[in-house]
Short mmCIF file of C-alpha atoms in Angstrom, two decimals:
data_model
loop_
_atom_site.label_atom_id
_atom_site.label_comp_id
_atom_site.label_asym_id
_atom_site.label_seq_id
_atom_site.Cartn_x
_atom_site.Cartn_y
_atom_site.Cartn_z
CA UNK A 1449 14.09 -7.35 -18.28
CA UNK A 1450 17.25 -8.87 -16.93
CA UNK A 1451 19.61 -8.14 -14.42
CA UNK A 1452 23.00 -6.57 -15.48
CA UNK A 1453 25.12 -8.10 -13.32
CA UNK A 1454 25.20 -11.02 -10.86
CA UNK A 1455 25.12 -14.86 -11.48
CA UNK A 1456 22.82 -17.42 -9.98
CA UNK A 1457 24.24 -20.24 -7.97
CA UNK A 1458 22.71 -23.48 -7.91
CA UNK A 1459 19.08 -23.57 -6.89
CA UNK A 1460 17.07 -26.81 -6.95
CA UNK A 1461 13.36 -26.76 -7.54
CA UNK A 1462 12.58 -29.00 -4.64
CA UNK A 1463 14.12 -26.73 -2.47
CA UNK A 1464 12.11 -23.79 -2.99
CA UNK A 1465 9.06 -26.13 -3.04
CA UNK A 1466 9.78 -27.63 0.37
CA UNK A 1467 10.61 -24.18 2.14
CA UNK A 1468 7.51 -22.82 0.32
CA UNK A 1469 5.19 -25.59 2.21
CA UNK A 1470 7.25 -25.67 5.26
CA UNK A 1471 8.69 -22.07 6.02
CA UNK A 1472 6.42 -19.71 4.05
CA UNK A 1473 2.65 -20.52 4.27
CA UNK A 1474 1.15 -19.62 7.42
CA UNK A 1475 -2.54 -21.44 8.38
CA UNK A 1476 -5.44 -19.19 6.97
CA UNK A 1477 -7.09 -20.47 10.01
CA UNK A 1478 -4.79 -18.65 12.22
CA UNK A 1479 -4.95 -15.68 10.23
CA UNK A 1480 -8.89 -15.91 10.26
CA UNK A 1481 -8.67 -16.50 13.84
CA UNK A 1482 -6.65 -13.56 14.77
CA UNK A 1483 -8.66 -11.32 12.64
CA UNK A 1484 -11.63 -12.21 14.36
CA UNK A 1485 -10.04 -11.25 17.31
CA UNK A 1486 -8.49 -7.77 16.00
CA UNK A 1487 -12.47 -7.06 15.12
CA UNK A 1488 -14.27 -7.92 17.81
CA UNK A 1489 -11.55 -5.76 19.54
CA UNK A 1490 -11.80 -2.66 17.41
CA UNK A 1491 -15.25 -2.74 15.79
CA UNK A 1492 -17.12 -1.70 18.97
CA UNK A 1493 -14.68 1.22 19.77
CA UNK A 1494 -15.52 2.45 16.05
CA UNK A 1495 -19.26 2.40 16.69
CA UNK A 1496 -18.74 4.53 19.58
CA UNK A 1497 -16.80 6.83 17.39
CA UNK A 1498 -19.09 7.18 14.78
CA UNK A 1499 -21.89 7.96 17.48
CA UNK A 1500 -20.08 10.70 18.41
CA UNK A 1501 -18.90 11.98 15.12
CA UNK A 1502 -20.95 10.61 12.36
CA UNK A 1503 -18.17 11.73 9.70
CA UNK A 1504 -16.29 8.28 10.68
CA UNK A 1505 -18.07 4.96 9.43
CA UNK A 1506 -18.88 2.39 12.13
CA UNK A 1507 -16.84 -0.41 10.39
CA UNK A 1508 -13.21 -1.21 8.57
CA UNK A 1509 -12.45 -1.80 5.32
CA UNK A 1510 -9.63 -4.71 5.40
CA UNK A 1511 -6.41 -4.30 3.35
CA UNK A 1512 -3.06 -5.58 3.49
CA UNK A 1513 -0.91 -8.41 3.01
CA UNK A 1514 -3.48 -10.71 5.12
CA UNK A 1515 -6.69 -10.12 2.74
CA UNK A 1516 -4.80 -10.44 -0.31
CA UNK A 1517 -3.21 -13.83 0.60
CA UNK A 1518 0.27 -12.82 0.68
CA UNK A 1519 1.23 -12.83 4.70
CA UNK A 1520 4.31 -14.95 5.18
CA UNK A 1521 4.97 -14.36 8.86
CA UNK A 1522 2.83 -14.89 11.93
CA UNK A 1523 -0.59 -13.00 11.86
CA UNK A 1524 0.35 -10.21 14.55
CA UNK A 1525 0.03 -7.20 11.90
CA UNK A 1526 -3.14 -5.92 10.14
CA UNK A 1527 -4.19 -3.07 8.19
CA UNK A 1528 -7.67 -1.57 8.28
CA UNK A 1529 -9.25 1.79 6.38
CA UNK A 1530 -11.69 3.74 7.94
CA UNK A 1531 -14.32 5.46 5.62
CA UNK A 1532 -15.34 8.83 5.64
CA UNK A 1533 -18.98 9.44 5.16
CA UNK A 1534 -21.31 12.36 4.57
CA UNK A 1535 -18.90 14.00 2.37
CA UNK A 1536 -19.82 16.96 -0.10
CA UNK A 1537 -18.43 17.13 -3.65
CA UNK A 1538 -14.60 16.84 -3.49
CA UNK A 1539 -12.12 17.69 -6.40
CA UNK A 1540 -8.57 17.53 -6.62
CA UNK A 1541 -6.60 20.18 -8.20
CA UNK A 1542 -2.59 20.19 -8.90
CA UNK A 1543 -0.75 21.68 -6.02
CA UNK A 1544 0.99 24.35 -8.37
CA UNK A 1545 -2.64 25.93 -8.98
CA UNK A 1546 -2.98 26.52 -5.28
CA UNK A 1547 -1.55 29.88 -3.80
CA UNK A 1548 -0.86 30.09 0.09
CA UNK A 1549 0.51 26.45 0.53
CA UNK A 1550 4.14 26.53 0.89
CA UNK A 1551 4.60 23.17 0.84
CA UNK A 1552 4.57 21.03 -2.15
CA UNK A 1553 3.52 17.35 -2.11
CA UNK A 1554 6.43 14.52 -1.70
CA UNK A 1555 5.48 13.41 -5.22
CA UNK A 1556 2.79 12.72 -7.67
CA UNK A 1557 0.87 10.21 -5.35
CA UNK A 1558 -0.34 12.95 -3.00
CA UNK A 1559 -3.03 15.25 -3.92
CA UNK A 1560 -4.62 18.36 -2.56
CA UNK A 1561 -8.84 17.43 -2.08
CA UNK A 1562 -10.80 21.00 -2.57
CA UNK A 1563 -14.28 21.18 -0.80
CA UNK A 1564 -16.82 23.89 -2.41
CA UNK A 1565 -16.15 27.30 0.01
CA UNK A 1566 -19.34 27.42 0.88
CA UNK A 1567 -19.47 24.74 3.05
CA UNK A 1568 -20.23 25.95 6.86
CA UNK A 1569 -19.39 24.67 10.31
CA UNK A 1570 -22.18 23.10 12.46
CA UNK A 1571 -23.56 19.88 12.29
CA UNK A 1572 -22.33 16.38 11.06
CA UNK A 1573 -21.34 15.62 7.42
CA UNK A 1574 -21.09 17.94 4.49
CA UNK A 1575 -22.15 20.55 6.86
CA UNK A 1576 -19.53 19.70 9.72
CA UNK A 1577 -16.39 20.01 8.18
CA UNK A 1578 -15.23 23.52 9.09
CA UNK A 1579 -12.70 22.15 11.54
CA UNK A 1580 -11.16 19.88 9.02
CA UNK A 1581 -10.79 22.66 6.35
CA UNK A 1582 -8.71 25.72 5.42
CA UNK A 1583 -9.07 28.52 2.95
CA UNK A 1584 -6.43 28.86 0.17
CA UNK A 1585 -6.73 30.58 -3.12
CA UNK A 1586 -6.79 28.80 -6.75
CA UNK A 1587 -4.99 30.43 -9.77
CA UNK A 1588 -7.39 30.92 -12.43
CA UNK A 1589 -7.23 32.43 -16.22
CA UNK A 1590 -9.74 34.93 -17.07
CA UNK A 1591 -8.61 37.98 -19.05
CA UNK A 1592 -5.42 37.83 -16.60
CA UNK A 1593 -4.59 35.90 -13.50
CA UNK A 1594 -7.06 36.21 -10.62
CA UNK A 1595 -7.64 34.15 -7.31
CA UNK A 1596 -10.47 32.17 -6.13
CA UNK A 1597 -11.25 31.01 -2.63
CA UNK A 1598 -11.35 27.09 -2.24
CA UNK A 1599 -11.15 25.53 1.06
CA UNK A 1600 -8.66 22.19 1.37
CA UNK A 1601 -9.63 19.11 3.55
CA UNK A 1602 -6.62 18.64 5.59
CA UNK A 1603 -5.73 15.24 5.94
CA UNK A 1604 -3.66 15.99 9.12
CA UNK A 1605 -6.90 17.74 10.69
CA UNK A 1606 -8.98 14.20 9.78
CA UNK A 1607 -6.34 12.39 11.67
CA UNK A 1608 -5.88 14.34 14.79
CA UNK A 1609 -9.82 14.31 15.19
CA UNK A 1610 -9.73 10.46 14.67
CA UNK A 1611 -6.85 9.58 16.78
CA UNK A 1612 -8.29 11.86 19.81
CA UNK A 1613 -11.65 9.98 19.24
CA UNK A 1614 -10.27 6.29 19.48
CA UNK A 1615 -8.14 7.39 22.48
CA UNK A 1616 -10.97 8.86 24.59
CA UNK A 1617 -13.16 5.87 23.41
CA UNK A 1618 -10.38 3.12 23.86
CA UNK A 1619 -9.39 4.47 27.17
CA UNK A 1620 -12.79 4.62 28.58
CA UNK A 1621 -13.11 0.89 28.23
CA UNK A 1622 -11.97 -2.09 29.87
CA UNK A 1623 -10.59 -4.02 27.29
CA UNK A 1624 -7.47 -5.12 25.31
CA UNK A 1625 -6.85 -2.52 23.23
CA UNK A 1626 -3.96 -0.08 23.65
CA UNK A 1627 -3.68 3.23 21.73
CA UNK A 1628 0.26 3.43 20.94
CA UNK A 1629 1.67 6.85 20.71
CA UNK A 1630 2.33 8.04 16.75
CA UNK A 1631 5.76 7.42 15.38
CA UNK A 1632 7.67 9.63 13.33
CA UNK A 1633 6.84 9.04 9.79
CA UNK A 1634 4.12 6.70 10.77
CA UNK A 1635 0.89 8.60 9.85
CA UNK A 1636 -1.52 5.93 10.70
CA UNK A 1637 -3.06 5.31 13.85
CA UNK A 1638 -1.61 2.05 15.66
CA UNK A 1639 -3.22 0.10 17.89
CA UNK A 1640 -2.12 -2.59 20.18
CA UNK A 1641 -4.94 -5.71 20.56
CA UNK A 1642 -3.95 -8.46 23.03
CA UNK A 1643 -5.47 -11.58 21.76
CA UNK A 1644 -5.08 -14.66 23.68
CA UNK A 1645 -1.64 -13.55 25.35
CA UNK A 1646 -0.58 -12.22 22.21
CA UNK A 1647 -0.21 -8.72 21.22
CA UNK A 1648 -1.30 -7.64 17.36
CA UNK A 1649 -0.34 -4.53 15.70
CA UNK A 1650 -3.31 -2.49 14.01
CA UNK A 1651 -3.00 0.30 11.95
CA UNK A 1652 -6.15 2.60 11.33
CA UNK A 1653 -6.21 4.94 8.93
CA UNK A 1654 -9.50 7.25 7.66
CA UNK A 1655 -9.93 6.62 3.83
CA UNK A 1656 -12.08 8.53 0.96
CA UNK A 1657 -13.16 5.75 -0.88
CA UNK A 1658 -13.85 6.41 -4.53
CA UNK A 1659 -14.13 10.16 -5.04
CA UNK A 1660 -13.05 10.10 -8.98
CA UNK A 1661 -15.36 10.10 -11.55
CA UNK A 1662 -14.84 9.17 -14.15
CA UNK A 1663 -11.38 7.27 -13.81
CA UNK A 1664 -8.69 9.96 -13.71
CA UNK A 1665 -5.10 7.93 -13.33
CA UNK A 1666 -3.30 7.32 -16.74
CA UNK A 1667 -3.67 3.46 -16.77
CA UNK A 1668 -3.80 0.91 -18.25
CA UNK A 1669 -0.79 1.43 -20.76
CA UNK A 1670 -1.47 1.20 -24.06
CA UNK A 1671 -0.87 -2.18 -25.73
CA UNK A 1672 -1.25 -3.99 -22.29
CA UNK A 1673 -1.91 -8.01 -22.80
CA UNK A 1674 -2.16 -8.40 -18.57
CA UNK A 1675 -4.53 -8.06 -16.68
CA UNK A 1676 -7.61 -8.85 -18.69
CA UNK A 1677 -9.77 -6.49 -20.40
CA UNK A 1678 -12.59 -7.53 -18.04
CA UNK A 1679 -10.44 -7.12 -14.92
CA UNK A 1680 -9.06 -3.55 -16.16
CA UNK A 1681 -12.78 -3.03 -16.48
CA UNK A 1682 -13.56 -3.87 -12.94
CA UNK A 1683 -10.70 -2.32 -11.37
CA UNK A 1684 -12.07 1.29 -13.32
CA UNK A 1685 -15.38 0.56 -12.06
CA UNK A 1686 -14.10 0.23 -8.28
CA UNK A 1687 -11.81 3.54 -8.51
CA UNK A 1688 -8.75 4.60 -6.50
CA UNK A 1689 -9.39 5.80 -2.98
CA UNK A 1690 -7.60 8.41 -0.63
CA UNK A 1691 -5.76 7.99 2.52
CA UNK A 1692 -4.77 10.61 5.39
CA UNK A 1693 -1.05 10.03 4.91
CA UNK A 1694 0.28 14.01 5.41
CA UNK A 1695 -0.86 16.87 6.92
CA UNK A 1696 -1.85 18.75 3.91
CA UNK A 1697 -2.00 16.49 0.94
CA UNK A 1698 -4.18 12.85 0.65
CA UNK A 1699 -2.29 10.39 -1.24
CA UNK A 1700 -3.52 7.85 -3.70
CA UNK A 1701 -4.42 4.06 -2.15
CA UNK A 1702 -4.54 1.36 -4.60
CA UNK A 1703 -5.10 -1.35 -2.12
CA UNK A 1704 -8.83 -2.51 -3.12
CA UNK A 1705 -7.70 -2.50 -7.14
CA UNK A 1706 -4.27 -4.37 -6.22
CA UNK A 1707 -6.39 -6.99 -4.50
CA UNK A 1708 -8.58 -7.30 -7.84
CA UNK A 1709 -5.23 -7.69 -9.70
CA UNK A 1710 -4.31 -10.73 -7.15
CA UNK A 1711 -7.42 -12.10 -7.42
CA UNK A 1712 -7.31 -15.34 -9.18
CA UNK A 1713 -3.88 -14.59 -10.44
CA UNK A 1714 -2.81 -18.05 -10.71
CA UNK A 1715 -5.98 -19.74 -12.14
CA UNK A 1716 -3.93 -20.65 -15.32
CA UNK A 1717 -1.49 -22.84 -13.18
CA UNK A 1718 1.19 -20.19 -12.57
CA UNK A 1719 3.15 -19.59 -9.96
CA UNK A 1720 3.44 -15.39 -9.45
CA UNK A 1721 2.05 -15.64 -5.99
CA UNK A 1722 3.77 -17.91 -4.60
CA UNK A 1723 7.10 -16.65 -5.90
CA UNK A 1724 6.15 -13.31 -4.63
CA UNK A 1725 5.88 -15.12 -1.32
CA UNK A 1726 9.20 -16.75 -1.00
CA UNK A 1727 10.71 -13.41 -1.72
CA UNK A 1728 8.65 -11.91 0.91
CA UNK A 1729 10.00 -14.57 3.09
CA UNK A 1730 13.61 -13.89 1.99
CA UNK A 1731 13.47 -10.50 2.63
CA UNK A 1732 11.91 -10.62 6.16
CA UNK A 1733 14.56 -13.39 6.92
CA UNK A 1734 17.41 -11.84 5.65
CA UNK A 1735 17.15 -8.00 4.79
CA UNK A 1736 14.15 -6.53 6.84
CA UNK A 1737 16.16 -5.76 9.87
CA UNK A 1738 19.34 -4.51 8.33
CA UNK A 1739 17.39 -2.15 6.04
CA UNK A 1740 13.97 -1.66 7.39
CA UNK A 1741 11.86 0.59 4.56
CA UNK A 1742 14.70 0.92 1.96
CA UNK A 1743 12.85 -2.33 1.03
CA UNK A 1744 9.15 -3.30 2.28
CA UNK A 1745 6.53 -5.67 0.94
CA UNK A 1746 4.97 -3.12 -1.46
CA UNK A 1747 8.37 -3.07 -3.18
CA UNK A 1748 8.29 -6.66 -3.98
CA UNK A 1749 4.90 -6.99 -4.96
CA UNK A 1750 5.03 -3.90 -7.32
CA UNK A 1751 8.09 -6.03 -8.78
CA UNK A 1752 5.43 -8.85 -9.39
CA UNK A 1753 2.86 -6.49 -11.25
CA UNK A 1754 5.30 -5.12 -13.49
CA UNK A 1755 6.63 -8.66 -14.33
CA UNK A 1756 3.27 -9.99 -15.04
CA UNK A 1757 2.71 -7.04 -17.41
CA UNK A 1758 5.97 -7.46 -19.18
CA UNK A 1759 5.61 -11.26 -18.80
CA UNK A 1760 1.62 -11.86 -19.73
CA UNK A 1761 2.00 -15.44 -21.32
CA UNK A 1762 0.97 -18.10 -18.57
CA UNK A 1763 3.73 -20.60 -19.71
CA UNK A 1764 5.88 -17.53 -18.48
CA UNK A 1765 4.89 -18.56 -14.97
CA UNK A 1766 4.36 -22.58 -14.90
CA UNK A 1767 7.71 -23.25 -13.31
CA UNK A 1768 8.30 -21.92 -9.45
CA UNK A 1769 12.04 -21.69 -9.71
CA UNK A 1770 11.88 -19.53 -12.84
CA UNK A 1771 9.31 -17.33 -11.53
CA UNK A 1772 11.03 -16.58 -8.56
CA UNK A 1773 14.47 -15.91 -10.19
CA UNK A 1774 12.30 -13.57 -12.52
CA UNK A 1775 11.59 -11.67 -9.59
CA UNK A 1776 14.72 -11.43 -8.05
CA UNK A 1777 16.51 -10.45 -11.18
CA UNK A 1778 13.81 -7.59 -11.83
CA UNK A 1779 14.68 -6.53 -8.26
CA UNK A 1780 18.09 -6.45 -9.19
CA UNK A 1781 17.15 -4.20 -11.93
CA UNK A 1782 15.45 -1.83 -10.20
CA UNK A 1783 17.88 -1.58 -7.47
CA UNK A 1784 20.84 -1.01 -9.96
CA UNK A 1785 19.01 1.72 -11.21
CA UNK A 1786 17.87 3.45 -7.99
CA UNK A 1787 14.04 3.55 -9.53
CA UNK A 1788 11.48 1.66 -9.03
CA UNK A 1789 7.94 3.19 -10.52
CA UNK A 1790 4.65 2.88 -9.43
CA UNK A 1791 2.68 0.23 -11.07
CA UNK A 1792 -0.49 2.78 -11.81
CA UNK A 1793 1.26 6.03 -11.66
CA UNK A 1794 4.43 4.78 -13.57
CA UNK A 1795 7.40 6.95 -13.85
CA UNK A 1796 5.89 10.28 -12.34
CA UNK A 1797 6.65 8.19 -8.99
CA UNK A 1798 9.68 6.15 -7.53
CA UNK A 1799 8.93 4.23 -4.76
CA UNK A 1800 12.36 4.20 -3.90
CA UNK A 1801 11.98 7.00 -1.46
CA UNK A 1802 15.13 9.78 -1.84
CA UNK A 1803 16.15 9.68 1.65
CA UNK A 1804 16.52 5.73 1.39
CA UNK A 1805 18.70 5.78 -1.79
CA UNK A 1806 22.25 6.07 -0.80
CA UNK A 1807 21.54 2.51 1.00
CA UNK A 1808 20.02 0.95 -2.35
CA UNK A 1809 23.73 0.00 -3.40
CA UNK A 1810 24.32 -2.13 -0.35
CA UNK A 1811 21.23 -3.74 -0.58
CA UNK A 1812 21.79 -4.59 -4.23
CA UNK A 1813 25.49 -6.10 -3.07
CA UNK A 1814 23.59 -8.17 -0.25
CA UNK A 1815 20.98 -9.20 -3.18
CA UNK A 1816 23.78 -10.38 -5.53
CA UNK A 1817 25.40 -12.30 -2.95
CA UNK A 1818 22.12 -14.06 -2.22
CA UNK A 1819 21.88 -15.05 -6.18
CA UNK A 1820 25.59 -16.14 -5.96
CA UNK A 1821 24.66 -18.71 -2.69
CA UNK A 1822 21.01 -19.49 -2.89
CA UNK A 1823 21.30 -22.71 -1.24
CA UNK A 1824 22.84 -21.36 1.83
CA UNK A 1825 19.25 -19.85 2.83
CA UNK A 1826 16.90 -22.00 1.49
CA UNK A 1827 18.79 -25.40 3.16
CA UNK A 1828 16.41 -26.88 5.58
#
């Protein structure tokens, strides 16, 4: 894959190496210290939430760029997932098979989760889900169409329960945690933790951990040379999770298996991770304020995954400048086409959201300007 237009201006390899060392890499001990402060503040709240509602785990699963060693700015944001415990057997159906649900999922990464219709209220765990369910009908073929009653597990209701508990618990405790108002389009519960006088944002989201058996994602694609067969096996064994990111539909979460993809990604001496770190820093400095959610770090990580699949040879990634240039050129390619396919779900999901696509051309122009004069940015 190569960019269709936009030449590169002069880019000295030593400038990239110096930039990586002095401007991109943050000290791991700084991140570890901030994370310890976050967990010390948040986990007692989760334990109390669990005591009041056993459906929410008392501990948090760590996810996001800090756990992937991709954090390039100061450690002031963390993402945590809270596993749902004691759920009954779940199943996933296509939204088109449900009758009585008017709103369609945003894309193929969102799925309805169904629970057996004989689940009743009362108690915790499998027998205490009635407040999170809504009855719908599923279309089935048997000597003609008929409808069977099923229950949908509603992520919006799960989130509302979780948010109310966290707010009540945190407000009753004298501590350093503040529950922030839920912003439009931000379904995760956001906390502010004050640690040594600094404010750290923490996003909490309920997750259903690996409800699928067997593996049900159309990946790996045939003929893959990257990742290795051993890593593919580990990924499929780990499985895909579901997070509460919509009122009706659960969204696939690939966070844990993306971490596996990144694990030891440069054990062959490559510069894949470093090239991504530099590109993330460029985005933060040049494009984040202007474009916001039009281009996020997840887009850039996906660009790296596709590039690794398309360039599986270790020789393709030995040189930092070559690796970085490849990622930027691939980003230009995806922007030109207005389409960045999800790495695991493929062309079924375009990561460039429809409401953001009118600004992709403007962003493309800015990326090409950066390519033409990279020395203006990398001078130290």
